[in-house]
mmCIF file of C-alpha atoms and ligand atoms in Angstrom:
data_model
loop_
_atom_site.group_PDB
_atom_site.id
_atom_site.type_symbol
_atom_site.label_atom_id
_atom_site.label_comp_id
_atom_site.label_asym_id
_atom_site.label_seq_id
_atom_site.Cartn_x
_atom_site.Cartn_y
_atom_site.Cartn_z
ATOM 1 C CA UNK X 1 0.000 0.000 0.000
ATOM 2 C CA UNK X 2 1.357 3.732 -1.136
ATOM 3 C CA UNK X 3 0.818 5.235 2.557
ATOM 4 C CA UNK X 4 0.941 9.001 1.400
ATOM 5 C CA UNK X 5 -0.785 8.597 -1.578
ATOM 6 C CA UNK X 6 -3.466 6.882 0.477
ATOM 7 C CA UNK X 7 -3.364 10.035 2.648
ATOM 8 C CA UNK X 8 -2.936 12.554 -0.019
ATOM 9 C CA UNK X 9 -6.048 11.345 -1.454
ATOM 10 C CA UNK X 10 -8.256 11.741 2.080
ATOM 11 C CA UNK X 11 -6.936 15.041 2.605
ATOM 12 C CA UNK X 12 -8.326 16.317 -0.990
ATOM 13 C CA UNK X 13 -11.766 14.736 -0.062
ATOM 14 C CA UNK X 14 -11.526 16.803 3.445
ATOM 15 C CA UNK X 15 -10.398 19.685 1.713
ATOM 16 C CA UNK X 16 -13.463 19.289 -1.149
ATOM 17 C CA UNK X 17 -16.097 18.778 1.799
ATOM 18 C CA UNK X 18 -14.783 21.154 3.694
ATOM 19 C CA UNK X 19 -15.576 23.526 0.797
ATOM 20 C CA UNK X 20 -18.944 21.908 -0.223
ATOM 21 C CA UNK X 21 -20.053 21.962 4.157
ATOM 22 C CA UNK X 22 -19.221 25.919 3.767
ATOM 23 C CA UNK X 23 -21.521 26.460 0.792
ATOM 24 C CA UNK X 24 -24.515 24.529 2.353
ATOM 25 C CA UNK X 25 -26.547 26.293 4.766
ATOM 26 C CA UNK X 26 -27.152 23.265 7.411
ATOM 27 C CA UNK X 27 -24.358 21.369 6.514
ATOM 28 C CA UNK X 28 -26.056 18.569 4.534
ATOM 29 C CA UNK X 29 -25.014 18.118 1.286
ATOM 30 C CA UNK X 30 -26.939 16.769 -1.909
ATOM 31 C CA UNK X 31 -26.839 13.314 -3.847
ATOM 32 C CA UNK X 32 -24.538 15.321 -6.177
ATOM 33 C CA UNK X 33 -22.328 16.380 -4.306
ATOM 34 C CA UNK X 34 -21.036 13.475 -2.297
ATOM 35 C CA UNK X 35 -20.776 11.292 -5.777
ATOM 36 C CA UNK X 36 -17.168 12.498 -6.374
ATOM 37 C CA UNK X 37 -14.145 14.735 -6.484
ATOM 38 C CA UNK X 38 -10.993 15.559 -8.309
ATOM 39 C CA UNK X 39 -7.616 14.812 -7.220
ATOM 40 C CA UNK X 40 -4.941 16.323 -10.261
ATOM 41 C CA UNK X 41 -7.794 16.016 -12.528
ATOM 42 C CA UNK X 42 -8.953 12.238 -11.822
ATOM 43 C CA UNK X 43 -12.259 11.641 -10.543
ATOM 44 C CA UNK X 44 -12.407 9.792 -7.574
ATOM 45 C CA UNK X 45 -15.511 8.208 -6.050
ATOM 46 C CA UNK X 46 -16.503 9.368 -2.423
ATOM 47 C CA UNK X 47 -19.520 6.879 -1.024
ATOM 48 C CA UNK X 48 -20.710 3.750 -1.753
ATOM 49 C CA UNK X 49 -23.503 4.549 -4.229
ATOM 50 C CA UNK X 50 -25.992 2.169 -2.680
ATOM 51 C CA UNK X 51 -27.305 4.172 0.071
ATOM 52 C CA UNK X 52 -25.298 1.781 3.188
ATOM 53 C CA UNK X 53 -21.850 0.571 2.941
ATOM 54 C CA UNK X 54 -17.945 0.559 3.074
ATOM 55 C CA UNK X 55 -16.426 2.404 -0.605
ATOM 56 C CA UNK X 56 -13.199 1.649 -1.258
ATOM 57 C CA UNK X 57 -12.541 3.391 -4.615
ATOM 58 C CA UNK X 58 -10.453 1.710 -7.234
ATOM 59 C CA UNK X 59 -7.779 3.937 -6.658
ATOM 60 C CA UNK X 60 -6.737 3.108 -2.645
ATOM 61 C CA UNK X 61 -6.361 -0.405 -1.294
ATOM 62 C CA UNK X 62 -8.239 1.588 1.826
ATOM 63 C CA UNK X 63 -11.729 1.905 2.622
ATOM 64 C CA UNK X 64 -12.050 5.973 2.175
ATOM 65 C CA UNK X 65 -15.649 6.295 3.499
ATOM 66 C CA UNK X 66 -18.718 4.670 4.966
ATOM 67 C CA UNK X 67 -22.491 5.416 4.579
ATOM 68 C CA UNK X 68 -25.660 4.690 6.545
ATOM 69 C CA UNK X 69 -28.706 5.061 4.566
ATOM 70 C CA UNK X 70 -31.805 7.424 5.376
ATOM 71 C CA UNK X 71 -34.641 5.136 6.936
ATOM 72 C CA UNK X 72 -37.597 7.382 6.183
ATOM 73 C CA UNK X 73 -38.780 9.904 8.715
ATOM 74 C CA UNK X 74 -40.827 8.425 11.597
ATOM 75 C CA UNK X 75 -39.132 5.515 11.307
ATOM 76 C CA UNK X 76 -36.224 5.775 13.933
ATOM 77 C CA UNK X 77 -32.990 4.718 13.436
ATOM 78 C CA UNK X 78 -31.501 1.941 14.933
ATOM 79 C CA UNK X 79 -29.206 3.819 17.355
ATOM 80 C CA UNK X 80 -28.687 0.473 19.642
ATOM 81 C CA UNK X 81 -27.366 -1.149 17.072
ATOM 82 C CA UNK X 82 -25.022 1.829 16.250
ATOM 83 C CA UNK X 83 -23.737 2.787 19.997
ATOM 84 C CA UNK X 84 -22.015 0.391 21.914
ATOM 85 C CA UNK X 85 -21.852 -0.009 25.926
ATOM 86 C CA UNK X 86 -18.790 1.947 25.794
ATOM 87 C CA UNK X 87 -20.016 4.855 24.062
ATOM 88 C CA UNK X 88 -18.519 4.129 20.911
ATOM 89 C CA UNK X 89 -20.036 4.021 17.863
ATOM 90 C CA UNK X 90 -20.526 0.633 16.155
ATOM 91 C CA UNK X 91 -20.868 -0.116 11.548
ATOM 92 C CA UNK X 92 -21.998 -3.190 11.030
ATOM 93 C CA UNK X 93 -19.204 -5.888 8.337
ATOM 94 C CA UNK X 94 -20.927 -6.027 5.142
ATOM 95 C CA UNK X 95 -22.248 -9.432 5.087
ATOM 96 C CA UNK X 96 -21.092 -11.671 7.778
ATOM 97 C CA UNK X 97 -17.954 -12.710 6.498
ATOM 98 C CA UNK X 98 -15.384 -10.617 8.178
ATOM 99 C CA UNK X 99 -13.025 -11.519 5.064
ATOM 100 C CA UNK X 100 -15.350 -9.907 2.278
ATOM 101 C CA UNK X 101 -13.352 -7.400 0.409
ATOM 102 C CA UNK X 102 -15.075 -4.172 1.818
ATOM 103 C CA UNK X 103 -14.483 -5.559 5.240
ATOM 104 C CA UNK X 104 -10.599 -5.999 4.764
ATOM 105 C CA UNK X 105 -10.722 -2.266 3.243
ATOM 106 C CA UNK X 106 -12.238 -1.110 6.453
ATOM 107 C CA UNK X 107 -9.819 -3.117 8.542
ATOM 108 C CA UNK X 108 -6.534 -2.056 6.475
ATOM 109 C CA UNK X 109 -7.694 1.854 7.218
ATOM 110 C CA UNK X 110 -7.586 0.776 11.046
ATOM 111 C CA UNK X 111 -4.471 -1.105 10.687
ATOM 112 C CA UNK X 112 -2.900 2.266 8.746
ATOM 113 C CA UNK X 113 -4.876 4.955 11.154
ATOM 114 C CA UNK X 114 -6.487 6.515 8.064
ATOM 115 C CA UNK X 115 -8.949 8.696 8.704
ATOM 116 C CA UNK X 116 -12.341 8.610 6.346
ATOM 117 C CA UNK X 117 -15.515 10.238 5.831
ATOM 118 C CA UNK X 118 -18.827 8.900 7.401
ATOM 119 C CA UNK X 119 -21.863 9.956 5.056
ATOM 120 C CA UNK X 120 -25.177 9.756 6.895
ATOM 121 C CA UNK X 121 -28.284 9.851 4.631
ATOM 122 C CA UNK X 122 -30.401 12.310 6.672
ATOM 123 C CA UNK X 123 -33.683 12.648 3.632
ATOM 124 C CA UNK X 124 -34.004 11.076 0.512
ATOM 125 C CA UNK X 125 -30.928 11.793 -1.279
ATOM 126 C CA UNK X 126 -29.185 13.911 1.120
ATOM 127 C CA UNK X 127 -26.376 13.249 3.027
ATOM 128 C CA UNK X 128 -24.904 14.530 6.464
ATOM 129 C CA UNK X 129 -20.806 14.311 6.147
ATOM 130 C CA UNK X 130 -18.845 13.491 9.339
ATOM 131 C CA UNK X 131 -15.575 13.655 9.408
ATOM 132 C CA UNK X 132 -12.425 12.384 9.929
ATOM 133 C CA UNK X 133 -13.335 9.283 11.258
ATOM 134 C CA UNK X 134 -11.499 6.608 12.814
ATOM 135 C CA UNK X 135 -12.050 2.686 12.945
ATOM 136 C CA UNK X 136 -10.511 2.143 16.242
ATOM 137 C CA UNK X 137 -11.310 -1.595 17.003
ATOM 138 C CA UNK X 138 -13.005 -4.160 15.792
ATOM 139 C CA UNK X 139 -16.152 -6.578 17.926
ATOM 140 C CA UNK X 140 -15.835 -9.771 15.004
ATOM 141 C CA UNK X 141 -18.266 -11.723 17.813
ATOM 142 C CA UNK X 142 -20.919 -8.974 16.968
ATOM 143 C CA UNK X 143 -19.814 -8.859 13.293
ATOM 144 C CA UNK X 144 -18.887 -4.549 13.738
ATOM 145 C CA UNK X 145 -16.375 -2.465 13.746
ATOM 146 C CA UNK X 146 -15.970 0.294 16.208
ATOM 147 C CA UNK X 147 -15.289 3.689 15.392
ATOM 148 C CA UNK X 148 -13.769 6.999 16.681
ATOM 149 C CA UNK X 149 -13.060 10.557 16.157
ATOM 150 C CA UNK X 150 -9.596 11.001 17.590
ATOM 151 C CA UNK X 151 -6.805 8.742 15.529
ATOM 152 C CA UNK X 152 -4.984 8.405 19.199
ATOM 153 C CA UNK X 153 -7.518 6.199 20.300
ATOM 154 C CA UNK X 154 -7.029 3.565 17.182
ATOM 155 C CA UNK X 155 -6.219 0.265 19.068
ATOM 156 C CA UNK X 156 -7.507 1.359 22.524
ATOM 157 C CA UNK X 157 -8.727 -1.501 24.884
ATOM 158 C CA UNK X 158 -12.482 -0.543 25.097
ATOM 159 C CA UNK X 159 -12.816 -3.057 28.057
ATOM 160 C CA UNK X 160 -10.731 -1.011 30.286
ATOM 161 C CA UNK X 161 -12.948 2.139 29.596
ATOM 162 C CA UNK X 162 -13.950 3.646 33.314
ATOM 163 C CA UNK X 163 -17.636 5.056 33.328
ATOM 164 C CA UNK X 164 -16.951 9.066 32.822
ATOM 165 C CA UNK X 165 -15.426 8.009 30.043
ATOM 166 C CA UNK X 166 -18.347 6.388 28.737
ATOM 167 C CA UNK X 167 -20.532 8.867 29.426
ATOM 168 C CA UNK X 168 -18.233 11.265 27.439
ATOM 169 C CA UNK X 169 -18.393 9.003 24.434
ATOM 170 C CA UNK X 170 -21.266 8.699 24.617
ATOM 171 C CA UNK X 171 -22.182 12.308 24.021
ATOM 172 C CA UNK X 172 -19.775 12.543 21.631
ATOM 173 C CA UNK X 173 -21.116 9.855 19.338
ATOM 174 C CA UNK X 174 -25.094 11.629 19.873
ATOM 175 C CA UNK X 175 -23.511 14.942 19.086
ATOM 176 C CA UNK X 176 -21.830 14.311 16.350
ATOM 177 C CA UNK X 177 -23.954 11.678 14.366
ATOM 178 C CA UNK X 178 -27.369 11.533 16.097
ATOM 179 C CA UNK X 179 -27.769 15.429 16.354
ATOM 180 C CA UNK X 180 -28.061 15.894 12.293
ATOM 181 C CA UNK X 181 -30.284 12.914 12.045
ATOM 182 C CA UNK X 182 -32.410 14.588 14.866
ATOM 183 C CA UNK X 183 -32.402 17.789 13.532
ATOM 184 C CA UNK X 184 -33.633 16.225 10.208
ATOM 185 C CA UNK X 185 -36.743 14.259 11.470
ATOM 186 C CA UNK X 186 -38.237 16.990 13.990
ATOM 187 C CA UNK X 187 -37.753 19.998 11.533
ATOM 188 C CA UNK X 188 -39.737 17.731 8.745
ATOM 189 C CA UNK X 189 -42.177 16.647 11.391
ATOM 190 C CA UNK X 190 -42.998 20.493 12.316
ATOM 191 C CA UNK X 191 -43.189 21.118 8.247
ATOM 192 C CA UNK X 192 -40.138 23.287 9.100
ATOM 193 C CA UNK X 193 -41.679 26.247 11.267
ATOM 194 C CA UNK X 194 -41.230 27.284 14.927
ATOM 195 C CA UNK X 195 -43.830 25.515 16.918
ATOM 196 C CA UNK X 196 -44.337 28.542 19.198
ATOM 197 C CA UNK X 197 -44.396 31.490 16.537
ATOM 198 C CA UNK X 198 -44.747 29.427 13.176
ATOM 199 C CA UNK X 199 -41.342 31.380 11.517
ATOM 200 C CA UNK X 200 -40.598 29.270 8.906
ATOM 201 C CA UNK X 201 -37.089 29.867 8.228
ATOM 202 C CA UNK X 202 -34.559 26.839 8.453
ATOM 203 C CA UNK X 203 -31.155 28.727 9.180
ATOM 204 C CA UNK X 204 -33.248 30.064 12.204
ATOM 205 C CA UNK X 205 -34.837 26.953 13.802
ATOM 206 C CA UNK X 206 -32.948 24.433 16.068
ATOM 207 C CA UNK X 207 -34.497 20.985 17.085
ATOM 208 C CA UNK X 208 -34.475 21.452 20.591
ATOM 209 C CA UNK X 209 -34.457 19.128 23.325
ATOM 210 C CA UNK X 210 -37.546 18.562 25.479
ATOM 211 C CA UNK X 211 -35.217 16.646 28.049
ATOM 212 C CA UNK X 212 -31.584 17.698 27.216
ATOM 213 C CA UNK X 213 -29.331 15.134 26.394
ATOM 214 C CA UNK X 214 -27.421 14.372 29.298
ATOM 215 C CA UNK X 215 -30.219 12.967 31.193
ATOM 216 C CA UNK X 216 -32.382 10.287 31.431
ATOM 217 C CA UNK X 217 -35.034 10.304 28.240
ATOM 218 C CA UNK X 218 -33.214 12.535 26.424
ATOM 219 C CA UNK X 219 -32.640 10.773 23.407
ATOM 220 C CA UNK X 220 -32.827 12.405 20.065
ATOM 221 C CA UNK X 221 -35.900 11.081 19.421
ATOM 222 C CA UNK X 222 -39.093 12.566 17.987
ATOM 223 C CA UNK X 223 -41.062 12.598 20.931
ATOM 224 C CA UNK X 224 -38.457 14.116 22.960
ATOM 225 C CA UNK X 225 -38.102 17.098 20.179
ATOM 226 C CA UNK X 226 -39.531 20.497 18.780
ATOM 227 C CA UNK X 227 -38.641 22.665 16.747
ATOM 228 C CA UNK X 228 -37.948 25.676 17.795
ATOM 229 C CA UNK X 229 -36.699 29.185 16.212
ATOM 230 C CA UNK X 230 -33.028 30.438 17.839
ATOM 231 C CA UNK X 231 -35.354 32.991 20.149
ATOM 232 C CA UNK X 232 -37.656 30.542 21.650
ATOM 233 C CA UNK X 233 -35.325 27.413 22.110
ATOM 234 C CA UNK X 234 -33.074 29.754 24.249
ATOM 235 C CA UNK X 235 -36.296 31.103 25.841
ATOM 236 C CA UNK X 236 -36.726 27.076 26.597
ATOM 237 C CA UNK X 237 -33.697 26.527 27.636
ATOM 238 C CA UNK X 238 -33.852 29.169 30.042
ATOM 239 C CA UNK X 239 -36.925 28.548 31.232
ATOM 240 C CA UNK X 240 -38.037 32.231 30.489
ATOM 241 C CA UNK X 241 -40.724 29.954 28.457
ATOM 242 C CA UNK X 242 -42.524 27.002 29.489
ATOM 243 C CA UNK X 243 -44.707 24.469 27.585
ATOM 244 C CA UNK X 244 -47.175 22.744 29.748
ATOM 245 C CA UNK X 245 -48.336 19.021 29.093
ATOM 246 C CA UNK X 246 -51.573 20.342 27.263
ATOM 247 C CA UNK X 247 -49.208 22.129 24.732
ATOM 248 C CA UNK X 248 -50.007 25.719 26.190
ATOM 249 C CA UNK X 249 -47.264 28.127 26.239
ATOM 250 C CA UNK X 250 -46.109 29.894 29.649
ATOM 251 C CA UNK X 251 -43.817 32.768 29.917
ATOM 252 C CA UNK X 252 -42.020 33.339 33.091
ATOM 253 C CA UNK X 253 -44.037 36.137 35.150
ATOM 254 C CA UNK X 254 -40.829 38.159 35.553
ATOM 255 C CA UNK X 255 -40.402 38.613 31.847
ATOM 256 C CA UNK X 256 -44.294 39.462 31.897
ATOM 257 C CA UNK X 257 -43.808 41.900 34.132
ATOM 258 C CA UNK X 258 -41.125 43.604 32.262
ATOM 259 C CA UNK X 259 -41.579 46.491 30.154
ATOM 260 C CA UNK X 260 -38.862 46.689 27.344
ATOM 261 C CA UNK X 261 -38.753 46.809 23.251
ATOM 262 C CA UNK X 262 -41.036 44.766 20.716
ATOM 263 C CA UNK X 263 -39.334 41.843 20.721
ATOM 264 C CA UNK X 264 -39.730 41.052 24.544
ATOM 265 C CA UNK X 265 -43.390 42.385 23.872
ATOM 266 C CA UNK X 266 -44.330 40.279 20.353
ATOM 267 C CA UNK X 267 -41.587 37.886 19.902
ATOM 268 C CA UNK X 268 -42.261 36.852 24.382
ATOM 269 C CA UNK X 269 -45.038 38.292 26.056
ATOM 270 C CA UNK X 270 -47.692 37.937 23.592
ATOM 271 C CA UNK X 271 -47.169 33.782 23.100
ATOM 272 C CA UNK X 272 -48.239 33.592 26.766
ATOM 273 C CA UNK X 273 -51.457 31.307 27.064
ATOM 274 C CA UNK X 274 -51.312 30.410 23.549
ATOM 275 C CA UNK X 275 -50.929 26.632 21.518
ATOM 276 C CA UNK X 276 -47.582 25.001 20.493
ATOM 277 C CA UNK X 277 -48.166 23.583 16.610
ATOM 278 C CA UNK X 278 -47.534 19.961 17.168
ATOM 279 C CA UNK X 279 -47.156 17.520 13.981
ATOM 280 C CA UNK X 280 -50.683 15.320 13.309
ATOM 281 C CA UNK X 281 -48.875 12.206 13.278
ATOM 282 C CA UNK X 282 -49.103 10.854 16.890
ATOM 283 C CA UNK X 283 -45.557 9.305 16.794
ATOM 284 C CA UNK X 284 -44.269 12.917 16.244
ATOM 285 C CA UNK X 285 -45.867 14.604 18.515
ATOM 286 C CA UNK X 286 -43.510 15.554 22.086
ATOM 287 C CA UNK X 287 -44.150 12.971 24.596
ATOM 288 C CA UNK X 288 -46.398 14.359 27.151
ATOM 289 C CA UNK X 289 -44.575 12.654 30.221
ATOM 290 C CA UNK X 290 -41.380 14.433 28.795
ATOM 291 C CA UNK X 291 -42.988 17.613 28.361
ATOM 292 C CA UNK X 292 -44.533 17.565 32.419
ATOM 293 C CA UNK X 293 -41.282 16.843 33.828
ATOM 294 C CA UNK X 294 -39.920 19.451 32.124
ATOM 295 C CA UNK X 295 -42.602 21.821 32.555
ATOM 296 C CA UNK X 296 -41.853 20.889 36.398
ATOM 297 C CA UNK X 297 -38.147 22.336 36.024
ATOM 298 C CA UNK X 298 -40.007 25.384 34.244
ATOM 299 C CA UNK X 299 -42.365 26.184 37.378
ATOM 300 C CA UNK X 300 -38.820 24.884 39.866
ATOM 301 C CA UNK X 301 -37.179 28.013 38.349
ATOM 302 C CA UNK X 302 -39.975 30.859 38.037
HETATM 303 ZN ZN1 ZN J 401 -40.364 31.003 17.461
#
């Protein structure tokens, strides 16, 4: 194997999605897009073009990226099987024979620490680039290979992991590829508008966490979303604005009180008492356990 070339080659596919990720406005890019790039004027393949799988382009003896597949929205994806007990993330062999070509790819960029892209299919025929990503071990009992985001931690005993660490994984791995995929399915579910004050503009709306992530229930899961505009998720966040189990909205009496400019007055005061939007499909719509005990921390902090 030509080690620089293989690298030279992953560096021009970080440098062309580097530039692609600047011109999108969320970050996703299209079908297009992630089919190729140049490298000295040959085009080189990025993904597999069959939705899942390992790609190893004719031109490396390394696998250069992976991709999961979008699953169709309300349909959630399988994050067990992609999130091990350590916190790690987990990609499935191809097959079950840990010797099919696309498997030894995968292994030979773990045995050379190459770093590849990871292109999650976040709607029909767009995909969510994460990179540089590491396979750092392998499971062959479970038929997956693990993966990282920090090339030190290539060949690290995962069975020696102590629990903060874990938990810090963990995150990571929700953050970084369960986040987009989030973001995707509760901004379609809310037909992309604020739930609060219906703006309908995509660079300004967050999904936001009815429980936040780093407790219990707060998966990025539909029922546990909203979508919010940048105003009223930090209103949320802050408990400055409440949503009670019934879906009324409650603004904190101390901003009620206040007298200042038209955005505390319109954009604030004037949603008090009125209806969150909420998707029709029931499996969209926010849990209603999740939304009391957060409503509790809401009322805990007026
Ligand atoms: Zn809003």
């Amino acid at each position: 194997m030509d080690h620089l070339r293989e690298l030279a080659i992953r560096e021009a596919m970080f440098e062309y999605l580097d530039e692609m990720v600047a011109q999108s406005n969320d970050g996703n890019l299209s079908w297009e897009q992630t089919a190729h790039f140049s490298v000295a004027g040959e085009l080189i393949a990025l993904r597999q073009t069959r939705g899942r799988g390992i790609h190893k382009p004719r031109q490396l003896d390394a696998a250069l990226s992976i991709s999961t597949a979008f699953t169709g929205f309300g349909r959630q994806p399988p994050y067990e099987d992609s999130i091990g007990e350590d916190g790690y993330p987990r990609y499935k062999y191809e097959g079950t024979d840990p010797n099919l070509s696309t498997n030894r790819a995968l292994r030979m960029a773990m045995e050379c620490e190459l770093p590849l892209a990871y292109f999650i299919g976040v709607r029909r025929g767009v995909y969510r680039p994460v990179y540089r990503v590491y396979i750092a071990g392998e499971d062959p009992l479970r038929n997956e290979f693990i993966l990282s985001f920090a090339r030190s931690e290539v060949g690290l005993d995962f069975t020696t992991l102590t629990a903060p660490e874990k938990v810090y994984a963990g995150r990571m791995t929700k953050q970084r590829l369960h986040q987009p995929l989030f973001r995707e399915q509760v901004l379609h579910a809310y037909s992309s508008s604020c739930a609060v004050c219906r703006l309908r503009h995509t660079e300004l709306l967050d999904a936001a966490h009815i429980i936040g992530d780093a407790e219990d229930g707060g998966e990025p899961v539909l029922p546990n979303g909203v979508a919010l505009c940048k105003i009223h998720h930090a209103a949320f966040d802050r408990n400055f604005l409440g949503i009670t189990p019934n879906l009324v909205v409650q603004i904190n009496q101390r901003l009620l009180d206040e007298i200042d400019g038209p955005m505390l007055k319109h954009g604030l005061q004037e949603m008090h008492g009125g209806t969150i939007s909420v998707p029709r499909r029931m499996d969209a719509k926010p849990d209603p356990y999740r939304l009391e005990q957060r409503y509790e921390a809401f009322l805990a902090a007026s």
